[in-house]
Short mmCIF file of C-alpha atoms in Angstrom, two decimals:
data_model
loop_
_atom_site.label_atom_id
_atom_site.label_comp_id
_atom_site.label_asym_id
_atom_site.label_seq_id
_atom_site.Cartn_x
_atom_site.Cartn_y
_atom_site.Cartn_z
CA MET A 1184 206.39 191.15 134.55
CA SER A 1185 205.42 188.79 137.34
CA SER A 1186 202.82 190.07 139.80
CA ILE A 1187 202.15 188.60 143.24
CA ILE A 1188 198.71 189.22 144.77
CA ASP A 1189 198.07 187.68 148.20
CA ARG A 1190 194.33 187.22 148.70
CA ARG A 1191 194.56 184.98 151.74
CA LEU A 1192 192.86 186.04 154.94
CA SER A 1193 194.84 188.24 157.30
CA GLY A 1194 196.18 186.69 160.49
CA SER A 1195 197.56 183.56 158.83
CA ARG A 1196 201.17 182.48 158.96
CA SER A 1197 201.50 183.37 155.27
CA ASN A 1198 201.61 187.04 156.31
CA ALA A 1199 205.08 186.38 157.70
CA ASN A 1200 206.30 185.36 154.24
CA ARG A 1201 204.83 188.53 152.75
CA GLU A 1202 206.44 190.71 155.42
CA ARG A 1203 209.76 188.91 154.94
CA LEU A 1204 209.62 189.61 151.19
CA GLN A 1205 208.96 193.30 151.85
CA ARG A 1206 211.82 193.50 154.35
CA ARG A 1207 214.14 191.86 151.86
CA VAL A 1208 213.36 194.30 149.06
CA ARG A 1209 212.55 197.27 151.32
CA GLY A 1210 215.27 199.43 149.81
CA ARG A 1211 213.98 198.86 146.27
CA LEU A 1212 210.38 199.33 147.38
CA LYS A 1213 211.23 202.61 149.07
CA GLU A 1214 213.03 203.89 145.95
CA ALA A 1215 210.03 202.96 143.77
CA VAL A 1216 207.54 204.50 146.20
CA GLU A 1217 209.53 207.74 146.43
CA LYS A 1218 209.69 207.85 142.64
CA MET A 1219 205.90 207.54 142.50
CA GLY A 1220 205.62 210.22 145.20
CA ARG A 1221 207.70 212.61 143.10
CA ALA A 1222 205.89 212.17 139.81
CA GLY A 1223 202.56 210.45 140.56
CA ALA A 1224 199.17 211.91 141.34
CA ILE A 1225 199.13 212.67 145.07
CA GLU A 1226 195.31 212.44 145.17
CA SER A 1227 195.49 208.71 144.39
CA LEU A 1228 198.26 207.79 146.81
CA SER A 1229 195.90 206.82 149.64
CA LYS A 1230 193.31 205.12 147.43
CA GLY A 1231 193.53 201.47 146.45
CA ASP A 1232 196.40 199.02 146.36
CA LYS A 1233 199.59 200.00 144.53
CA ALA A 1234 201.59 197.64 142.32
CA VAL A 1235 205.25 198.55 142.81
CA VAL A 1236 207.67 197.11 140.23
CA ILE A 1237 211.15 196.07 141.33
CA PRO A 1238 213.89 194.04 139.57
CA ALA A 1239 213.45 190.31 140.16
CA ASN A 1240 217.19 189.79 140.55
CA ASP A 1241 216.88 191.27 144.05
CA LEU A 1242 215.40 187.91 145.05
CA HIS A 1243 218.53 186.03 144.06
CA GLU A 1244 219.79 183.67 146.74
CA PRO A 1245 223.33 182.25 146.94
CA SER A 1246 223.58 178.57 146.03
CA PHE A 1247 226.21 175.90 145.51
CA ARG A 1248 226.96 174.97 141.91
CA ARG A 1249 229.40 172.70 140.21
CA ASP A 1250 232.43 174.38 138.72
CA PRO A 1251 231.88 174.22 134.92
CA SER A 1252 235.64 174.33 134.38
CA GLN A 1253 236.14 171.04 136.21
CA GLY A 1254 235.21 167.52 135.08
CA ALA A 1255 233.54 166.34 131.90
CA TRP A 1256 230.17 167.69 130.86
CA ASP A 1257 227.71 166.22 128.40
CA ARG A 1258 224.70 168.32 127.57
CA VAL A 1259 221.73 167.23 125.51
CA LEU A 1260 219.79 170.09 123.93
CA PRO A 1261 216.71 168.63 122.20
CA GLY A 1262 215.42 170.40 119.12
CA ASN A 1263 218.75 172.10 118.33
CA LYS A 1264 218.94 173.14 114.68
CA SER A 1265 221.22 176.16 114.91
CA PHE A 1266 224.31 175.18 116.91
CA HIS A 1267 227.14 172.69 116.53
CA ARG A 1268 229.77 171.37 118.90
CA GLY A 1269 232.05 174.18 120.06
CA ASP A 1270 229.61 177.00 119.30
CA GLU A 1271 229.07 179.61 122.02
CA ILE A 1272 225.46 180.24 122.99
CA PRO A 1273 224.78 183.97 123.67
CA LYS A 1274 223.37 184.71 127.11
CA GLY A 1275 220.01 186.48 127.14
CA GLY A 1276 220.14 190.04 128.46
CA GLY A 1277 218.62 193.45 128.26
CA GLY A 1278 219.14 193.50 124.50
CA GLY A 1279 216.47 190.87 123.97
CA GLN A 1280 218.78 188.20 122.51
CA SER A 1281 216.96 185.47 124.39
CA GLY A 1282 213.55 186.47 123.07
CA ARG A 1283 212.46 188.21 126.25
CA GLU A 1284 212.20 191.94 126.73
CA GLY A 1285 214.65 193.55 129.11
CA ALA A 1286 213.59 195.53 132.17
CA PRO A 1287 213.31 199.28 131.51
CA ASP A 1288 216.03 200.03 134.05
CA GLY A 1289 218.41 197.56 132.42
CA GLU A 1290 218.90 195.50 135.57
CA GLY A 1291 217.58 192.18 134.28
CA ASP A 1292 215.11 190.37 132.06
CA ASP A 1293 212.32 190.03 134.59
CA ALA A 1294 210.57 192.39 136.94
CA LEU A 1295 208.51 191.62 140.01
CA GLY A 1296 205.33 193.46 140.95
CA VAL A 1297 204.69 193.75 144.69
CA LEU A 1298 201.17 194.83 145.61
CA LEU A 1299 201.16 197.27 148.54
CA SER A 1300 198.09 198.26 150.50
CA PRO A 1301 197.46 202.01 150.99
CA ASP A 1302 198.77 201.81 154.58
CA GLU A 1303 201.94 199.99 153.52
CA PHE A 1304 202.48 202.46 150.67
CA LEU A 1305 202.11 205.51 152.95
CA ASP A 1306 204.36 203.91 155.58
CA LEU A 1307 207.16 203.74 153.00
CA LEU A 1308 206.32 207.17 151.58
CA PHE A 1309 206.62 208.88 154.99
CA ASP A 1310 209.23 206.61 156.52
CA GLY A 1311 211.48 208.51 158.93
CA LEU A 1312 209.44 211.74 158.93
CA SER A 1313 208.00 213.44 162.01
CA LEU A 1314 206.83 216.78 163.29
CA PRO A 1315 209.88 218.67 164.59
CA ASN A 1316 210.20 220.18 168.06
CA LEU A 1317 207.09 218.43 169.38
CA ARG A 1318 206.96 219.59 172.98
CA GLN A 1319 205.87 216.96 175.48
CA GLY A 1320 203.79 217.40 178.57
CA THR A 1321 201.03 219.70 177.37
CA GLY A 1322 198.38 217.16 178.28
CA GLY A 1323 197.09 216.75 174.79
CA GLU A 1324 195.08 214.25 172.81
CA ILE A 1325 197.52 213.43 170.02
CA GLU A 1326 198.58 209.83 169.87
CA ALA A 1327 201.19 208.23 167.63
CA GLU A 1328 201.36 204.58 166.69
CA GLN A 1329 204.25 202.64 168.21
CA TRP A 1330 205.12 198.96 167.90
CA ARG A 1331 205.91 197.39 171.27
CA ARG A 1332 206.60 193.93 172.58
CA SER A 1333 203.48 192.37 174.00
CA GLY A 1334 204.64 189.14 175.61
CA PHE A 1335 204.54 185.76 173.93
CA VAL A 1336 201.90 183.82 171.99
CA ARG A 1337 201.60 180.20 170.85
CA ASP A 1338 201.14 180.98 167.17
CA GLY A 1339 203.18 183.23 164.94
CA SER A 1340 205.89 183.56 162.34
CA PRO A 1341 208.75 181.03 162.57
CA SER A 1342 211.18 183.94 162.31
CA ARG A 1343 209.85 185.28 165.64
CA MET A 1344 210.01 181.99 167.55
CA HIS A 1345 211.59 182.44 170.99
CA VAL A 1346 213.89 179.43 171.31
CA ALA A 1347 214.63 179.78 175.03
CA ARG A 1348 210.97 179.99 176.05
CA THR A 1349 210.05 177.19 173.65
CA MET A 1350 212.68 174.88 175.17
CA ARG A 1351 211.62 175.89 178.67
CA ALA A 1352 207.99 175.06 177.93
CA ALA A 1353 208.98 171.74 176.31
CA ARG A 1354 211.08 170.75 179.33
CA ALA A 1355 208.27 171.65 181.73
CA ARG A 1356 205.80 169.58 179.72
CA ARG A 1357 208.14 166.57 179.57
CA LEU A 1358 208.74 166.76 183.32
CA ALA A 1359 205.02 167.03 184.01
CA LEU A 1360 204.05 164.12 181.75
CA ARG A 1361 206.86 161.87 182.95
CA ALA A 1362 206.71 162.66 186.67
CA GLY A 1363 203.96 160.13 187.56
CA LYS A 1364 205.42 157.48 185.31
CA ARG A 1365 208.89 158.00 186.77
CA ARG A 1366 207.58 157.52 190.32
CA ALA A 1367 205.73 154.38 189.27
CA LEU A 1368 208.86 153.14 187.49
CA GLU A 1369 211.04 153.72 190.56
CA ALA A 1370 208.52 151.85 192.73
CA LEU A 1371 208.48 148.90 190.31
CA GLN A 1372 212.29 148.86 190.13
CA ASP A 1373 212.50 148.83 193.95
CA GLU A 1374 209.96 146.02 194.08
CA ARG A 1375 211.88 144.12 191.40
CA GLY A 1376 215.10 144.43 193.39
CA LEU A 1377 213.43 143.05 196.54
CA LEU A 1378 211.84 140.26 194.51
CA LEU A 1379 215.19 139.27 192.99
CA GLY A 1380 216.67 139.07 196.48
CA GLU A 1381 213.78 136.93 197.66
CA ILE A 1382 214.12 134.60 194.65
CA ALA A 1383 217.84 134.19 195.28
CA ALA A 1384 217.23 133.37 198.96
CA ARG A 1385 214.52 130.80 198.18
CA LYS A 1386 216.73 129.17 195.54
CA LYS A 1387 219.45 128.69 198.18
CA GLN A 1388 216.85 126.97 200.34
CA LYS A 1389 215.81 124.90 197.28
CA CYS A 1390 212.22 126.15 197.51
CA ASP A 1391 209.74 126.61 194.69
CA VAL A 1392 210.07 130.10 193.12
CA SER A 1393 207.55 129.77 190.28
CA ILE A 1394 205.17 132.29 191.83
CA GLU A 1395 207.97 134.80 192.40
CA GLU A 1396 209.26 134.35 188.84
CA GLU A 1397 205.76 134.90 187.47
CA ARG A 1398 205.53 138.11 189.48
CA LEU A 1399 208.99 139.13 188.21
CA ARG A 1400 207.89 138.72 184.59
CA ASP A 1401 204.79 140.79 185.28
CA ILE A 1402 206.93 143.55 186.83
CA ASP A 1403 209.31 143.50 183.85
CA GLU A 1404 206.38 143.92 181.47
CA GLN A 1405 205.08 146.87 183.48
CA ILE A 1406 208.55 148.45 183.53
CA ALA A 1407 208.92 148.01 179.75
CA ALA A 1408 205.47 149.54 179.18
CA LEU A 1409 206.28 152.55 181.37
CA GLN A 1410 209.60 153.09 179.60
CA ARG A 1411 207.86 153.01 176.21
CA LYS A 1412 205.34 155.59 177.40
CA MET A 1413 208.12 157.83 178.69
CA ARG A 1414 210.02 157.59 175.42
CA ALA A 1415 206.81 158.39 173.52
CA VAL A 1416 206.62 161.84 175.12
CA PRO A 1417 207.82 164.14 172.26
CA PHE A 1418 210.83 166.34 172.83
CA ILE A 1419 208.96 169.37 171.42
CA ASP A 1420 205.22 169.59 170.88
CA ASP A 1421 203.15 172.22 169.08
CA SER A 1422 201.85 173.35 172.46
CA ASP A 1423 205.44 174.21 173.51
CA LEU A 1424 206.04 176.77 170.74
CA ARG A 1425 206.37 180.35 171.94
CA PHE A 1426 206.60 183.36 169.62
CA ALA A 1427 207.56 186.90 170.50
CA HIS A 1428 204.51 189.06 169.95
CA ILE A 1429 204.52 192.73 168.98
CA ASP A 1430 201.42 194.87 168.99
CA ARG A 1431 200.54 198.37 167.91
CA HIS A 1432 200.04 200.71 170.83
CA MET A 1433 199.03 204.31 170.85
CA GLN A 1434 201.63 206.50 172.51
CA ALA A 1435 200.31 209.70 174.04
CA ARG A 1436 201.78 212.85 172.59
CA SER A 1437 201.25 216.54 173.12
CA GLN A 1438 198.53 218.55 171.44
CA ALA A 1439 199.45 219.86 168.00
CA VAL A 1440 197.80 221.88 165.26
CA MET A 1441 198.94 222.58 161.71
CA ILE A 1442 197.76 225.85 160.10
CA CYS A 1443 197.86 225.63 156.28
CA VAL A 1444 197.93 228.97 154.43
CA MET A 1445 197.64 229.02 150.62
CA ASP A 1446 197.67 231.91 148.20
CA VAL A 1447 194.72 231.72 145.75
CA SER A 1448 195.12 235.18 144.18
CA GLY A 1449 195.12 235.92 140.47
CA SER A 1450 198.90 235.66 140.22
CA MET A 1451 198.69 231.99 141.14
CA GLY A 1452 198.37 230.17 137.83
CA GLU A 1453 197.57 226.51 137.32
CA THR A 1454 201.21 225.48 137.76
CA GLU A 1455 201.59 227.43 141.00
CA LYS A 1456 198.33 226.08 142.42
CA ASP A 1457 199.25 222.55 141.41
CA LEU A 1458 202.59 222.77 143.23
CA SER A 1459 201.00 224.31 146.32
CA LYS A 1460 198.18 221.78 146.49
CA ARG A 1461 200.67 218.96 145.96
CA PHE A 1462 202.64 220.13 148.98
CA PHE A 1463 199.56 220.50 151.17
CA LEU A 1464 198.16 217.12 150.09
CA LEU A 1465 201.42 215.48 151.10
CA LEU A 1466 201.27 217.35 154.40
CA TYR A 1467 197.65 216.32 154.96
CA LEU A 1468 198.33 212.63 154.21
CA PHE A 1469 201.43 212.70 156.42
CA LEU A 1470 199.59 214.14 159.42
CA GLN A 1471 196.60 211.83 159.00
CA ARG A 1472 198.82 208.77 158.66
CA GLN A 1473 201.45 209.42 161.32
CA TYR A 1474 199.37 211.03 164.06
CA GLN A 1475 195.94 210.63 165.60
CA ASN A 1476 193.63 213.55 166.46
CA VAL A 1477 195.94 216.18 165.02
CA GLN A 1478 194.11 219.43 164.25
CA ILE A 1479 194.47 220.94 160.76
CA ILE A 1480 193.29 224.49 160.00
CA PHE A 1481 192.91 225.60 156.36
CA ILE A 1482 193.24 229.29 155.38
CA LYS A 1483 193.07 230.60 151.81
CA HIS A 1484 193.74 234.20 150.90
CA HIS A 1485 194.03 236.76 148.13
CA SER A 1486 193.40 240.34 149.24
CA VAL A 1487 191.37 238.93 152.14
CA ALA A 1488 191.82 235.77 154.19
CA LEU A 1489 189.19 233.16 154.95
CA GLU A 1490 189.22 230.00 157.07
CA CYS A 1491 187.69 227.19 155.02
CA THR A 1492 187.06 223.46 154.96
CA GLU A 1493 189.40 220.87 153.54
CA LYS A 1494 187.27 220.48 150.39
CA GLU A 1495 187.09 224.24 149.79
CA PHE A 1496 190.83 224.58 150.38
CA PHE A 1497 191.91 222.00 147.80
CA ALA A 1498 189.26 223.02 145.26
CA ALA A 1499 189.93 226.77 145.54
CA ARG A 1500 189.92 228.62 142.19
CA GLU A 1501 189.79 232.32 143.02
CA GLY A 1502 191.52 235.49 141.87
CA GLY A 1503 192.14 239.07 142.85
CA GLY A 1504 195.04 240.97 144.33
CA THR A 1505 197.49 239.62 146.87
CA LEU A 1506 197.90 240.56 150.53
CA VAL A 1507 199.69 238.11 152.82
CA SER A 1508 199.31 239.93 156.12
CA PRO A 1509 195.52 239.21 156.48
CA ALA A 1510 196.24 235.47 156.31
CA LEU A 1511 198.93 235.70 158.99
CA ALA A 1512 196.68 237.92 161.11
CA LEU A 1513 193.89 235.32 160.83
CA ALA A 1514 196.32 232.57 161.84
CA GLU A 1515 197.35 234.68 164.83
CA GLU A 1516 193.70 235.14 165.78
CA VAL A 1517 193.03 231.39 165.49
CA MET A 1518 195.98 230.69 167.79
CA ALA A 1519 194.90 233.28 170.35
CA THR A 1520 191.27 232.16 170.53
CA ARG A 1521 191.47 228.36 170.05
CA TYR A 1522 195.03 227.07 170.12
CA PRO A 1523 197.20 229.00 172.61
CA ALA A 1524 200.89 228.20 172.33
CA THR A 1525 201.07 227.43 176.06
CA ASP A 1526 198.80 224.40 175.53
CA TRP A 1527 199.41 223.47 171.89
CA ASN A 1528 202.30 222.74 169.56
CA VAL A 1529 201.40 225.08 166.69
CA TYR A 1530 202.90 224.70 163.20
CA LEU A 1531 202.26 226.91 160.18
CA ALA A 1532 202.84 226.01 156.52
CA GLN A 1533 202.46 228.64 153.80
CA ALA A 1534 202.65 228.26 150.02
CA SER A 1535 202.71 231.21 147.62
CA ASP A 1536 204.27 232.44 144.39
CA GLY A 1537 205.83 235.31 146.39
CA ASP A 1538 203.78 238.13 144.85
CA ASN A 1539 202.63 240.57 147.51
CA TYR A 1540 201.80 244.27 147.67
CA PHE A 1541 205.17 245.87 148.46
CA ALA A 1542 203.88 248.02 151.33
CA ASP A 1543 202.36 244.91 152.92
CA ASN A 1544 205.75 243.26 153.41
CA ALA A 1545 206.47 245.43 156.47
CA VAL A 1546 203.18 244.30 158.06
CA VAL A 1547 204.03 240.69 157.16
CA GLU A 1548 207.41 240.99 158.86
CA GLU A 1549 205.85 242.41 162.03
CA THR A 1550 203.07 239.79 162.18
CA ALA A 1551 205.39 236.89 161.35
CA SER A 1552 207.80 238.00 164.08
CA ARG A 1553 205.01 237.74 166.66
CA LEU A 1554 203.93 234.39 165.29
CA LEU A 1555 207.43 232.92 165.30
CA GLN A 1556 207.74 233.58 169.01
CA GLN A 1557 204.94 231.06 169.52
CA LEU A 1558 205.25 228.62 166.60
CA ARG A 1559 207.13 225.32 166.81
CA ALA A 1560 207.93 225.63 163.08
CA PHE A 1561 207.03 227.95 160.19
CA TYR A 1562 207.42 226.48 156.68
CA TYR A 1563 207.31 228.76 153.64
CA LEU A 1564 207.25 227.26 150.14
CA GLU A 1565 207.68 229.57 147.16
CA VAL A 1566 206.52 227.97 143.93
CA ASN A 1567 207.42 228.40 140.26
CA ARG A 1568 209.56 231.49 140.47
CA ASP A 1569 212.98 232.01 138.90
CA ASP A 1570 214.12 234.79 141.22
CA GLU A 1571 213.64 235.37 144.93
CA SER A 1572 210.61 237.48 145.79
CA HIS A 1573 210.62 240.32 148.32
CA LEU A 1574 208.38 238.16 150.52
CA LEU A 1575 210.96 235.37 150.51
CA GLN A 1576 213.70 237.83 151.39
CA VAL A 1577 211.64 239.03 154.37
CA TYR A 1578 211.22 235.46 155.57
CA GLN A 1579 214.92 234.70 155.04
CA GLU A 1580 215.85 237.66 157.23
CA LEU A 1581 213.50 236.32 159.91
CA ALA A 1582 215.09 232.87 159.55
CA GLU A 1583 218.42 234.34 160.69
CA ILE A 1584 216.75 235.31 163.98
CA PHE A 1585 214.27 232.45 164.44
CA PRO A 1586 215.64 228.95 163.71
CA GLN A 1587 212.09 227.58 163.41
CA MET A 1588 211.58 229.61 160.20
CA VAL A 1589 212.29 227.40 157.17
CA CYS A 1590 212.16 228.71 153.58
CA THR A 1591 212.32 226.59 150.43
CA ARG A 1592 211.44 226.80 146.73
CA ALA A 1593 209.94 224.44 144.14
CA GLN A 1594 209.75 225.03 140.40
CA GLN A 1595 208.36 221.72 139.17
CA ARG A 1596 206.20 219.00 140.66
CA GLU A 1597 209.13 216.56 140.97
CA ASP A 1598 210.73 218.97 143.46
CA VAL A 1599 207.88 218.92 145.98
CA TYR A 1600 208.29 215.46 147.52
CA PRO A 1601 212.10 215.69 148.08
CA LEU A 1602 211.58 219.13 149.66
CA PHE A 1603 208.82 217.72 151.84
CA ARG A 1604 211.10 214.94 153.09
CA GLU A 1605 213.86 217.46 153.74
CA LEU A 1606 211.54 219.69 155.78
CA PHE A 1607 210.20 216.97 158.05
CA SER A 1608 213.36 214.95 158.52
CA LYS A 1609 215.57 217.78 159.76
CA PRO A 1610 217.03 217.56 163.28
CA GLN A 1611 215.23 219.38 166.04
CA VAL A 1612 216.14 222.99 166.72
CA SER A 1613 216.74 224.37 170.18
CA GLU A 1614 213.90 225.36 172.48
CA HIS A 1615 212.55 228.80 171.67
CA VAL A 1616 209.11 229.19 173.24
#
């Protein structure tokens, strides 16, 4: 496998070649990144550069070749000890006939490794995703990165050269550099015309014109020198080049907060916790990458609910019985005291195996109904369960009333990333607050 590592300083024109390569194989890169997102370790996604392997035949460019069926061909193959005239030489392929190993996906002999920085990797991983129903005009602090045109610069990628402005700058420079010379040339040509008339008149009078002819030769030399200088002005100079410039700007958005609720009771085994933490890690990376200053609240619960730090949330290993209503009640309290729905876009994501004390489901339904009247979206992920739990059925009934209620299920770790993309790429629902 070939591997390309660009260690040149950032800001050079070589970055344009790297970006062009990534644009050209973007589809393949995105497929490989999503495959890593499905099966890889989420904890390592934002750490260090990632080598993404793609088939090298994606870099094939069309070219003109001679038709082998036309004309006479003589080939000299030095060192041939196995073939005679008329023998057919097998083409190397995935079977290894040419002595090289085939690519694991069977798409060619060679593979190309493209090294992606953590930012580039996460950009592809979360491409096209966004928080749904983000209400504008709440005077918040959230900012999202947007690429905007920022005028023109004199240095940049050839692919972004602005031809019209470049030609305009070149014409202005040529006019400026030639203006003085053109005026001097016109003055000399006028003087030459008068001098020729004077010479002709003196010759009719049979007078000596040696002085006038000497002056005429001097004028001709000056005219020739000026014309050479004018022709020496280049049509396009490096100073004329203009490139369209784009810059990253921060676009103001409304205030938003994501409340993450995870079940850490005894019924949550290692598989269930792994699936839940995988979902919340994806959510955490997505919010940190796509938005600035977004607030994230972590709540873990078993029979009681507790607001905790990010480290405590992802390292939670607790047990006990299961009650969901205390967690929703704590989320409701957090909203009422710190993040009112009138000023904030509030989202809630909950992951659980669905086990809950049966009598608590009625309290959950009542509390969730109050929450859904204020939430922009409520995501419930049920993990590693073959049948639908009573808790899921309660949420599904609420989803028929509140379109912002979204329920989904995951049974293995490969299911989490596709479900995550589905949740955050859905079209916006109608206004409900």
